[in-house]
JSON list of C-alpha atoms in Angstrom, two decimals:
[
{"chain": "A", "resi": 22, "resn": "UNK", "atom": "CA", "xyz": [4.30, 17.91, -7.21]},
{"chain": "A", "resi": 23, "resn": "UNK", "atom": "CA", "xyz": [5.05, 14.25, -7.64]},
{"chain": "A", "resi": 24, "resn": "UNK", "atom": "CA", "xyz": [2.09, 12.31, -5.61]},
{"chain": "A", "resi": 25, "resn": "UNK", "atom": "CA", "xyz": [2.11, 8.27, -5.16]},
{"chain": "A", "resi": 26, "resn": "UNK", "atom": "CA", "xyz": [-1.22, 7.27, -4.83]},
{"chain": "A", "resi": 27, "resn": "UNK", "atom": "CA", "xyz": [-1.50, 3.78, -2.68]},
{"chain": "A", "resi": 28, "resn": "UNK", "atom": "CA", "xyz": [-4.85, 1.82, -2.88]},
{"chain": "A", "resi": 29, "resn": "UNK", "atom": "CA", "xyz": [-6.07, -1.37, -2.69]},
{"chain": "A", "resi": 30, "resn": "UNK", "atom": "CA", "xyz": [-8.31, -1.10, -5.68]},
{"chain": "A", "resi": 31, "resn": "UNK", "atom": "CA", "xyz": [-9.11, 1.69, -8.27]},
{"chain": "A", "resi": 32, "resn": "UNK", "atom": "CA", "xyz": [-11.11, 1.75, -11.46]},
{"chain": "A", "resi": 33, "resn": "UNK", "atom": "CA", "xyz": [-10.80, 0.60, -14.19]},
{"chain": "A", "resi": 34, "resn": "UNK", "atom": "CA", "xyz": [-8.97, -2.25, -12.70]},
{"chain": "A", "resi": 35, "resn": "UNK", "atom": "CA", "xyz": [-10.36, -3.63, -9.64]},
{"chain": "A", "resi": 36, "resn": "UNK", "atom": "CA", "xyz": [-13.86, -2.26, -7.61]},
{"chain": "A", "resi": 37, "resn": "UNK", "atom": "CA", "xyz": [-15.59, -3.48, -4.58]},
{"chain": "A", "resi": 38, "resn": "UNK", "atom": "CA", "xyz": [-16.49, 0.28, -3.22]},
{"chain": "A", "resi": 39, "resn": "UNK", "atom": "CA", "xyz": [-16.20, 3.97, -3.39]},
{"chain": "A", "resi": 40, "resn": "UNK", "atom": "CA", "xyz": [-12.51, 3.52, -2.74]},
{"chain": "A", "resi": 41, "resn": "UNK", "atom": "CA", "xyz": [-11.81, 2.31, -6.14]},
{"chain": "A", "resi": 42, "resn": "UNK", "atom": "CA", "xyz": [-13.84, 5.40, -7.70]},
{"chain": "A", "resi": 43, "resn": "UNK", "atom": "CA", "xyz": [-11.57, 7.71, -5.87]},
{"chain": "A", "resi": 44, "resn": "UNK", "atom": "CA", "xyz": [-8.52, 6.17, -6.67]},
{"chain": "A", "resi": 45, "resn": "UNK", "atom": "CA", "xyz": [-9.31, 5.90, -10.21]},
{"chain": "A", "resi": 46, "resn": "UNK", "atom": "CA", "xyz": [-10.23, 9.73, -10.81]},
{"chain": "A", "resi": 47, "resn": "UNK", "atom": "CA", "xyz": [-8.37, 11.66, -8.39]},
{"chain": "A", "resi": 48, "resn": "UNK", "atom": "CA", "xyz": [-5.11, 10.85, -9.73]},
{"chain": "A", "resi": 49, "resn": "UNK", "atom": "CA", "xyz": [-6.04, 11.40, -13.31]},
{"chain": "A", "resi": 50, "resn": "UNK", "atom": "CA", "xyz": [-7.46, 14.84, -12.08]},
{"chain": "A", "resi": 51, "resn": "UNK", "atom": "CA", "xyz": [-4.36, 16.12, -10.29]},
{"chain": "A", "resi": 52, "resn": "UNK", "atom": "CA", "xyz": [-2.12, 14.66, -13.05]},
{"chain": "A", "resi": 53, "resn": "UNK", "atom": "CA", "xyz": [-4.37, 16.96, -15.73]},
{"chain": "A", "resi": 54, "resn": "UNK", "atom": "CA", "xyz": [-3.77, 20.03, -13.28]},
{"chain": "A", "resi": 55, "resn": "UNK", "atom": "CA", "xyz": [0.08, 19.81, -13.73]},
{"chain": "A", "resi": 56, "resn": "UNK", "atom": "CA", "xyz": [1.23, 17.26, -11.11]},
{"chain": "A", "resi": 57, "resn": "UNK", "atom": "CA", "xyz": [3.08, 14.16, -11.70]},
{"chain": "A", "resi": 58, "resn": "UNK", "atom": "CA", "xyz": [0.94, 11.04, -10.44]},
{"chain": "A", "resi": 59, "resn": "UNK", "atom": "CA", "xyz": [1.56, 7.65, -10.13]},
{"chain": "A", "resi": 60, "resn": "UNK", "atom": "CA", "xyz": [-0.74, 4.79, -8.46]},
{"chain": "A", "resi": 61, "resn": "UNK", "atom": "CA", "xyz": [0.37, 1.34, -7.04]},
{"chain": "A", "resi": 62, "resn": "UNK", "atom": "CA", "xyz": [-2.17, -1.15, -6.31]},
{"chain": "A", "resi": 63, "resn": "UNK", "atom": "CA", "xyz": [-1.77, -4.94, -6.00]},
{"chain": "A", "resi": 64, "resn": "UNK", "atom": "CA", "xyz": [-1.78, -7.13, -9.07]},
{"chain": "A", "resi": 65, "resn": "UNK", "atom": "CA", "xyz": [-4.73, -9.29, -8.49]},
{"chain": "A", "resi": 66, "resn": "UNK", "atom": "CA", "xyz": [-5.60, -12.30, -10.80]},
{"chain": "A", "resi": 67, "resn": "UNK", "atom": "CA", "xyz": [-8.57, -10.58, -12.39]},
{"chain": "A", "resi": 68, "resn": "UNK", "atom": "CA", "xyz": [-6.22, -7.43, -13.32]},
{"chain": "A", "resi": 69, "resn": "UNK", "atom": "CA", "xyz": [-3.30, -9.54, -14.83]},
{"chain": "A", "resi": 70, "resn": "UNK", "atom": "CA", "xyz": [-5.84, -11.43, -16.78]},
{"chain": "A", "resi": 71, "resn": "UNK", "atom": "CA", "xyz": [-7.02, -8.31, -18.43]},
{"chain": "A", "resi": 72, "resn": "UNK", "atom": "CA", "xyz": [-4.35, -5.97, -18.33]},
{"chain": "A", "resi": 73, "resn": "UNK", "atom": "CA", "xyz": [-0.86, -7.71, -17.80]},
{"chain": "A", "resi": 74, "resn": "UNK", "atom": "CA", "xyz": [-0.25, -7.80, -21.74]},
{"chain": "A", "resi": 75, "resn": "UNK", "atom": "CA", "xyz": [-0.36, -3.88, -21.56]},
{"chain": "A", "resi": 76, "resn": "UNK", "atom": "CA", "xyz": [2.39, -3.91, -18.71]},
{"chain": "A", "resi": 77, "resn": "UNK", "atom": "CA", "xyz": [6.02, -3.54, -18.57]},
{"chain": "A", "resi": 78, "resn": "UNK", "atom": "CA", "xyz": [8.07, -5.52, -16.13]},
{"chain": "A", "resi": 79, "resn": "UNK", "atom": "CA", "xyz": [10.23, -3.45, -13.89]},
{"chain": "A", "resi": 80, "resn": "UNK", "atom": "CA", "xyz": [12.00, -5.46, -11.38]},
{"chain": "A", "resi": 81, "resn": "UNK", "atom": "CA", "xyz": [11.90, -8.26, -8.81]},
{"chain": "A", "resi": 82, "resn": "UNK", "atom": "CA", "xyz": [12.61, -7.41, -5.25]},
{"chain": "A", "resi": 83, "resn": "UNK", "atom": "CA", "xyz": [12.26, -9.25, -1.85]},
{"chain": "A", "resi": 84, "resn": "UNK", "atom": "CA", "xyz": [10.08, -7.79, 0.70]},
{"chain": "A", "resi": 85, "resn": "UNK", "atom": "CA", "xyz": [11.02, -8.15, 4.51]},
{"chain": "A", "resi": 86, "resn": "UNK", "atom": "CA", "xyz": [7.89, -8.94, 6.50]},
{"chain": "A", "resi": 87, "resn": "UNK", "atom": "CA", "xyz": [8.45, -10.21, 9.98]},
{"chain": "A", "resi": 88, "resn": "UNK", "atom": "CA", "xyz": [10.82, -13.42, 10.09]},
{"chain": "A", "resi": 89, "resn": "UNK", "atom": "CA", "xyz": [9.80, -13.86, 6.10]},
{"chain": "A", "resi": 90, "resn": "UNK", "atom": "CA", "xyz": [11.55, -12.39, 2.97]},
{"chain": "A", "resi": 91, "resn": "UNK", "atom": "CA", "xyz": [8.72, -12.49, 0.18]},
{"chain": "A", "resi": 92, "resn": "UNK", "atom": "CA", "xyz": [9.12, -12.26, -3.45]},
{"chain": "A", "resi": 93, "resn": "UNK", "atom": "CA", "xyz": [7.57, -8.97, -5.25]},
{"chain": "A", "resi": 94, "resn": "UNK", "atom": "CA", "xyz": [7.37, -8.36, -8.77]},
{"chain": "A", "resi": 95, "resn": "UNK", "atom": "CA", "xyz": [6.76, -4.83, -9.89]},
{"chain": "A", "resi": 96, "resn": "UNK", "atom": "CA", "xyz": [4.95, -4.00, -13.17]},
{"chain": "A", "resi": 97, "resn": "UNK", "atom": "CA", "xyz": [4.12, -0.72, -14.75]},
{"chain": "A", "resi": 98, "resn": "UNK", "atom": "CA", "xyz": [1.31, 0.81, -17.11]},
{"chain": "A", "resi": 99, "resn": "UNK", "atom": "CA", "xyz": [1.06, 4.26, -18.42]},
{"chain": "A", "resi": 100, "resn": "UNK", "atom": "CA", "xyz": [-2.72, 5.29, -18.77]},
{"chain": "A", "resi": 101, "resn": "UNK", "atom": "CA", "xyz": [-4.49, 8.54, -19.17]},
{"chain": "A", "resi": 102, "resn": "UNK", "atom": "CA", "xyz": [-1.95, 10.73, -18.04]},
{"chain": "A", "resi": 103, "resn": "UNK", "atom": "CA", "xyz": [-1.03, 8.58, -14.98]},
{"chain": "A", "resi": 104, "resn": "UNK", "atom": "CA", "xyz": [1.47, 5.80, -14.18]},
{"chain": "A", "resi": 105, "resn": "UNK", "atom": "CA", "xyz": [0.37, 2.78, -12.62]},
{"chain": "A", "resi": 106, "resn": "UNK", "atom": "CA", "xyz": [2.54, 0.20, -10.65]},
{"chain": "A", "resi": 107, "resn": "UNK", "atom": "CA", "xyz": [1.50, -3.07, -9.91]},
{"chain": "A", "resi": 108, "resn": "UNK", "atom": "CA", "xyz": [2.53, -5.19, -6.94]},
{"chain": "A", "resi": 109, "resn": "UNK", "atom": "CA", "xyz": [2.67, -8.86, -7.97]},
{"chain": "A", "resi": 110, "resn": "UNK", "atom": "CA", "xyz": [2.81, -12.02, -5.58]},
{"chain": "A", "resi": 111, "resn": "UNK", "atom": "CA", "xyz": [0.59, -14.73, -6.68]},
{"chain": "A", "resi": 112, "resn": "UNK", "atom": "CA", "xyz": [0.31, -16.30, -3.35]},
{"chain": "A", "resi": 113, "resn": "UNK", "atom": "CA", "xyz": [-1.18, -13.15, -1.69]},
{"chain": "A", "resi": 114, "resn": "UNK", "atom": "CA", "xyz": [-3.25, -11.88, -4.64]},
{"chain": "A", "resi": 115, "resn": "UNK", "atom": "CA", "xyz": [-4.44, -14.71, -6.69]},
{"chain": "A", "resi": 116, "resn": "UNK", "atom": "CA", "xyz": [-7.41, -15.08, -5.35]},
{"chain": "A", "resi": 117, "resn": "UNK", "atom": "CA", "xyz": [-11.16, -14.77, -6.23]},
{"chain": "A", "resi": 118, "resn": "UNK", "atom": "CA", "xyz": [-12.28, -11.88, -4.01]},
{"chain": "A", "resi": 119, "resn": "UNK", "atom": "CA", "xyz": [-9.82, -8.85, -2.96]},
{"chain": "A", "resi": 120, "resn": "UNK", "atom": "CA", "xyz": [-10.75, -8.99, 0.55]},
{"chain": "A", "resi": 121, "resn": "UNK", "atom": "CA", "xyz": [-12.20, -11.37, 3.07]},
{"chain": "A", "resi": 122, "resn": "UNK", "atom": "CA", "xyz": [-9.41, -13.94, 3.60]},
{"chain": "A", "resi": 123, "resn": "UNK", "atom": "CA", "xyz": [-7.91, -15.21, 6.73]},
{"chain": "A", "resi": 124, "resn": "UNK", "atom": "CA", "xyz": [-4.25, -13.80, 6.04]},
{"chain": "A", "resi": 125, "resn": "UNK", "atom": "CA", "xyz": [-5.66, -10.26, 4.95]},
{"chain": "A", "resi": 126, "resn": "UNK", "atom": "CA", "xyz": [-3.40, -8.86, 7.60]},
{"chain": "A", "resi": 127, "resn": "UNK", "atom": "CA", "xyz": [-0.46, -10.31, 6.13]},
{"chain": "A", "resi": 128, "resn": "UNK", "atom": "CA", "xyz": [-1.52, -9.65, 2.39]},
{"chain": "A", "resi": 129, "resn": "UNK", "atom": "CA", "xyz": [-1.68, -5.87, 2.95]},
{"chain": "A", "resi": 130, "resn": "UNK", "atom": "CA", "xyz": [1.18, -5.69, 5.27]},
{"chain": "A", "resi": 131, "resn": "UNK", "atom": "CA", "xyz": [3.19, -7.07, 2.35]},
{"chain": "A", "resi": 132, "resn": "UNK", "atom": "CA", "xyz": [1.54, -4.72, 0.10]},
{"chain": "A", "resi": 133, "resn": "UNK", "atom": "CA", "xyz": [2.28, -1.60, 2.58]},
{"chain": "A", "resi": 134, "resn": "UNK", "atom": "CA", "xyz": [5.86, -2.66, 3.07]},
{"chain": "A", "resi": 135, "resn": "UNK", "atom": "CA", "xyz": [6.28, -3.14, -0.72]},
{"chain": "A", "resi": 136, "resn": "UNK", "atom": "CA", "xyz": [5.06, 0.54, -1.59]},
{"chain": "A", "resi": 137, "resn": "UNK", "atom": "CA", "xyz": [7.98, 1.75, 0.52]},
{"chain": "A", "resi": 138, "resn": "UNK", "atom": "CA", "xyz": [10.41, -0.92, -0.85]},
{"chain": "A", "resi": 139, "resn": "UNK", "atom": "CA", "xyz": [9.86, -0.16, -4.52]},
{"chain": "A", "resi": 140, "resn": "UNK", "atom": "CA", "xyz": [10.66, 3.61, -4.24]},
{"chain": "A", "resi": 141, "resn": "UNK", "atom": "CA", "xyz": [14.21, 3.38, -5.50]},
{"chain": "A", "resi": 142, "resn": "UNK", "atom": "CA", "xyz": [12.88, 1.37, -8.39]},
{"chain": "A", "resi": 143, "resn": "UNK", "atom": "CA", "xyz": [10.26, 3.99, -9.82]},
{"chain": "A", "resi": 144, "resn": "UNK", "atom": "CA", "xyz": [10.80, 6.58, -12.48]},
{"chain": "A", "resi": 145, "resn": "UNK", "atom": "CA", "xyz": [10.35, 9.21, -9.72]},
{"chain": "A", "resi": 146, "resn": "UNK", "atom": "CA", "xyz": [10.63, 10.13, -6.03]},
{"chain": "A", "resi": 147, "resn": "UNK", "atom": "CA", "xyz": [7.46, 11.13, -4.49]},
{"chain": "A", "resi": 148, "resn": "UNK", "atom": "CA", "xyz": [6.84, 14.52, -2.43]},
{"chain": "A", "resi": 149, "resn": "UNK", "atom": "CA", "xyz": [3.74, 13.01, -0.93]},
{"chain": "A", "resi": 150, "resn": "UNK", "atom": "CA", "xyz": [2.27, 9.45, -0.61]},
{"chain": "A", "resi": 151, "resn": "UNK", "atom": "CA", "xyz": [-1.43, 9.42, -0.56]},
{"chain": "A", "resi": 152, "resn": "UNK", "atom": "CA", "xyz": [-2.63, 6.28, 1.51]},
{"chain": "A", "resi": 153, "resn": "UNK", "atom": "CA", "xyz": [-6.50, 4.97, 1.64]},
{"chain": "A", "resi": 154, "resn": "UNK", "atom": "CA", "xyz": [-8.13, 2.97, 4.31]},
{"chain": "A", "resi": 155, "resn": "UNK", "atom": "CA", "xyz": [-6.83, 0.13, 6.44]},
{"chain": "A", "resi": 156, "resn": "UNK", "atom": "CA", "xyz": [-5.21, -1.66, 3.53]},
{"chain": "A", "resi": 157, "resn": "UNK", "atom": "CA", "xyz": [-2.67, 0.90, 3.11]},
{"chain": "A", "resi": 158, "resn": "UNK", "atom": "CA", "xyz": [-2.54, 2.26, 6.69]},
{"chain": "A", "resi": 159, "resn": "UNK", "atom": "CA", "xyz": [0.75, 0.54, 7.42]},
{"chain": "A", "resi": 160, "resn": "UNK", "atom": "CA", "xyz": [2.47, 2.91, 4.70]},
{"chain": "A", "resi": 161, "resn": "UNK", "atom": "CA", "xyz": [2.95, 5.96, 7.08]},
{"chain": "A", "resi": 162, "resn": "UNK", "atom": "CA", "xyz": [4.09, 3.73, 10.05]},
{"chain": "A", "resi": 163, "resn": "UNK", "atom": "CA", "xyz": [6.50, 1.86, 7.77]},
{"chain": "A", "resi": 164, "resn": "UNK", "atom": "CA", "xyz": [7.76, 5.07, 6.37]},
{"chain": "A", "resi": 165, "resn": "UNK", "atom": "CA", "xyz": [8.46, 6.58, 9.92]},
{"chain": "A", "resi": 166, "resn": "UNK", "atom": "CA", "xyz": [10.14, 3.38, 10.82]},
{"chain": "A", "resi": 167, "resn": "UNK", "atom": "CA", "xyz": [12.33, 3.20, 7.41]},
{"chain": "A", "resi": 168, "resn": "UNK", "atom": "CA", "xyz": [13.24, 6.94, 8.13]},
{"chain": "A", "resi": 169, "resn": "UNK", "atom": "CA", "xyz": [15.43, 6.01, 11.20]},
{"chain": "A", "resi": 170, "resn": "UNK", "atom": "CA", "xyz": [18.02, 4.33, 8.94]},
{"chain": "A", "resi": 171, "resn": "UNK", "atom": "CA", "xyz": [17.07, 5.64, 5.45]},
{"chain": "A", "resi": 172, "resn": "UNK", "atom": "CA", "xyz": [17.36, 9.31, 5.14]},
{"chain": "A", "resi": 173, "resn": "UNK", "atom": "CA", "xyz": [16.18, 9.57, 1.89]},
{"chain": "A", "resi": 174, "resn": "UNK", "atom": "CA", "xyz": [12.68, 9.00, 3.08]},
{"chain": "A", "resi": 175, "resn": "UNK", "atom": "CA", "xyz": [12.39, 11.49, 5.70]},
{"chain": "A", "resi": 176, "resn": "UNK", "atom": "CA", "xyz": [11.21, 14.14, 3.39]},
{"chain": "A", "resi": 177, "resn": "UNK", "atom": "CA", "xyz": [8.34, 12.13, 1.96]},
{"chain": "A", "resi": 178, "resn": "UNK", "atom": "CA", "xyz": [4.67, 13.24, 3.73]},
{"chain": "A", "resi": 179, "resn": "UNK", "atom": "CA", "xyz": [1.92, 11.36, 3.84]},
{"chain": "A", "resi": 180, "resn": "UNK", "atom": "CA", "xyz": [-1.98, 11.64, 3.43]},
{"chain": "A", "resi": 181, "resn": "UNK", "atom": "CA", "xyz": [-4.32, 9.41, 4.82]},
{"chain": "A", "resi": 182, "resn": "UNK", "atom": "CA", "xyz": [-7.76, 9.21, 3.59]},
{"chain": "A", "resi": 183, "resn": "UNK", "atom": "CA", "xyz": [-10.65, 7.22, 5.62]},
{"chain": "A", "resi": 184, "resn": "UNK", "atom": "CA", "xyz": [-13.36, 6.06, 3.06]},
{"chain": "A", "resi": 185, "resn": "UNK", "atom": "CA", "xyz": [-14.93, 3.57, 5.35]},
{"chain": "A", "resi": 186, "resn": "UNK", "atom": "CA", "xyz": [-14.35, 3.77, 9.00]},
{"chain": "A", "resi": 187, "resn": "UNK", "atom": "CA", "xyz": [-16.08, 0.57, 9.51]},
{"chain": "A", "resi": 188, "resn": "UNK", "atom": "CA", "xyz": [-13.37, -1.20, 8.43]},
{"chain": "A", "resi": 189, "resn": "UNK", "atom": "CA", "xyz": [-10.28, -0.27, 10.64]},
{"chain": "A", "resi": 190, "resn": "UNK", "atom": "CA", "xyz": [-7.58, -2.98, 10.11]},
{"chain": "A", "resi": 191, "resn": "UNK", "atom": "CA", "xyz": [-8.18, -4.63, 13.78]},
{"chain": "A", "resi": 192, "resn": "UNK", "atom": "CA", "xyz": [-6.06, -7.82, 14.44]},
{"chain": "A", "resi": 193, "resn": "UNK", "atom": "CA", "xyz": [-4.39, -9.16, 17.60]},
{"chain": "A", "resi": 194, "resn": "UNK", "atom": "CA", "xyz": [-1.49, -7.60, 19.11]},
{"chain": "A", "resi": 195, "resn": "UNK", "atom": "CA", "xyz": [0.78, -10.55, 18.26]},
{"chain": "A", "resi": 196, "resn": "UNK", "atom": "CA", "xyz": [0.52, -9.27, 14.59]},
{"chain": "A", "resi": 197, "resn": "UNK", "atom": "CA", "xyz": [2.99, -6.22, 15.36]},
{"chain": "A", "resi": 198, "resn": "UNK", "atom": "CA", "xyz": [6.14, -8.40, 15.05]},
{"chain": "A", "resi": 199, "resn": "UNK", "atom": "CA", "xyz": [5.08, -11.72, 13.73]},
{"chain": "A", "resi": 200, "resn": "UNK", "atom": "CA", "xyz": [3.05, -10.55, 10.72]},
{"chain": "A", "resi": 201, "resn": "UNK", "atom": "CA", "xyz": [3.97, -6.97, 10.23]},
{"chain": "A", "resi": 202, "resn": "UNK", "atom": "CA", "xyz": [7.58, -7.08, 11.25]},
{"chain": "A", "resi": 203, "resn": "UNK", "atom": "CA", "xyz": [7.33, -3.75, 13.45]},
{"chain": "A", "resi": 204, "resn": "UNK", "atom": "CA", "xyz": [9.03, -3.33, 16.70]},
{"chain": "A", "resi": 205, "resn": "UNK", "atom": "CA", "xyz": [6.86, -4.08, 19.82]},
{"chain": "A", "resi": 206, "resn": "UNK", "atom": "CA", "xyz": [7.44, -0.16, 20.85]},
{"chain": "A", "resi": 207, "resn": "UNK", "atom": "CA", "xyz": [4.76, 0.80, 18.22]},
{"chain": "A", "resi": 208, "resn": "UNK", "atom": "CA", "xyz": [2.16, -1.44, 20.03]},
{"chain": "A", "resi": 209, "resn": "UNK", "atom": "CA", "xyz": [3.41, -0.56, 23.75]},
{"chain": "A", "resi": 210, "resn": "UNK", "atom": "CA", "xyz": [3.29, 3.24, 23.23]},
{"chain": "A", "resi": 211, "resn": "UNK", "atom": "CA", "xyz": [-0.30, 3.14, 21.97]},
{"chain": "A", "resi": 212, "resn": "UNK", "atom": "CA", "xyz": [0.60, 4.02, 18.17]},
{"chain": "A", "resi": 213, "resn": "UNK", "atom": "CA", "xyz": [-1.13, 0.87, 16.85]},
{"chain": "A", "resi": 214, "resn": "UNK", "atom": "CA", "xyz": [-2.87, 0.16, 19.90]},
{"chain": "A", "resi": 215, "resn": "UNK", "atom": "CA", "xyz": [-6.45, 0.07, 20.56]},
{"chain": "A", "resi": 216, "resn": "UNK", "atom": "CA", "xyz": [-8.93, -1.74, 22.94]},
{"chain": "A", "resi": 217, "resn": "UNK", "atom": "CA", "xyz": [-6.44, -4.49, 23.05]},
{"chain": "A", "resi": 218, "resn": "UNK", "atom": "CA", "xyz": [-5.93, -4.95, 19.37]},
{"chain": "A", "resi": 219, "resn": "UNK", "atom": "CA", "xyz": [-3.73, -3.70, 16.88]},
{"chain": "A", "resi": 220, "resn": "UNK", "atom": "CA", "xyz": [-5.70, -0.93, 14.71]},
{"chain": "A", "resi": 221, "resn": "UNK", "atom": "CA", "xyz": [-3.95, 0.17, 11.68]},
{"chain": "A", "resi": 222, "resn": "UNK", "atom": "CA", "xyz": [-6.34, 3.05, 10.97]},
{"chain": "A", "resi": 223, "resn": "UNK", "atom": "CA", "xyz": [-5.48, 4.50, 14.15]},
{"chain": "A", "resi": 224, "resn": "UNK", "atom": "CA", "xyz": [-1.79, 3.98, 13.45]},
{"chain": "A", "resi": 225, "resn": "UNK", "atom": "CA", "xyz": [-2.08, 5.81, 10.24]},
{"chain": "A", "resi": 226, "resn": "UNK", "atom": "CA", "xyz": [-4.24, 8.53, 11.91]},
{"chain": "A", "resi": 227, "resn": "UNK", "atom": "CA", "xyz": [-1.25, 8.87, 14.39]},
{"chain": "A", "resi": 228, "resn": "UNK", "atom": "CA", "xyz": [1.54, 8.96, 11.76]},
{"chain": "A", "resi": 229, "resn": "UNK", "atom": "CA", "xyz": [0.59, 10.74, 8.95]},
{"chain": "A", "resi": 230, "resn": "UNK", "atom": "CA", "xyz": [1.06, 14.19, 8.09]},
{"chain": "A", "resi": 231, "resn": "UNK", "atom": "CA", "xyz": [-2.28, 14.97, 6.91]},
{"chain": "A", "resi": 232, "resn": "UNK", "atom": "CA", "xyz": [-5.84, 13.39, 7.16]},
{"chain": "A", "resi": 233, "resn": "UNK", "atom": "CA", "xyz": [-8.96, 13.49, 4.96]},
{"chain": "A", "resi": 234, "resn": "UNK", "atom": "CA", "xyz": [-12.24, 11.59, 4.91]},
{"chain": "A", "resi": 235, "resn": "UNK", "atom": "CA", "xyz": [-15.01, 10.82, 2.31]}
]
């Protein structure tokens, strides 16, 4: 099986909590069991400082995000039977901290959209994309949206794992179109709506093919 993990952090590259431990160890275990496994995560400044000289450049692409078209660089590193891909955009990821910024919605909306848009530029086509916590909760949603006009992605399944239910990716309803570039119908039909806000974790739970929790 070909599995792509999407995570906002993973050891040994970046860690704030248990998500990084899972995203760093589970892909390696699945690869050793005979699966073909890749992981994609943001190229944070501290990751680039330590690891970029070991990475190979793959390509530059533009990511559509609402009214914006945003630069995205893609880098690759092979380590411990796993292929790691890193999404580069210094505006979003050259920060002192991984999270806690006023534009976190846009930052991880960009990352989630980039996970989908990078697929044709990878060395393999995943059977499953395994998403983790609110930072990648838009991936199953974007995949469903893209499948309307992109037949090749329709057979990709998604797994969504909840590591910390306290953080659900809650933002104002205006972010549906303005920040995430989604049609208003995703909010109006309740897929990503909860208590008057956009709730990205709810959207992932509604659109993914399988759910797991830590």
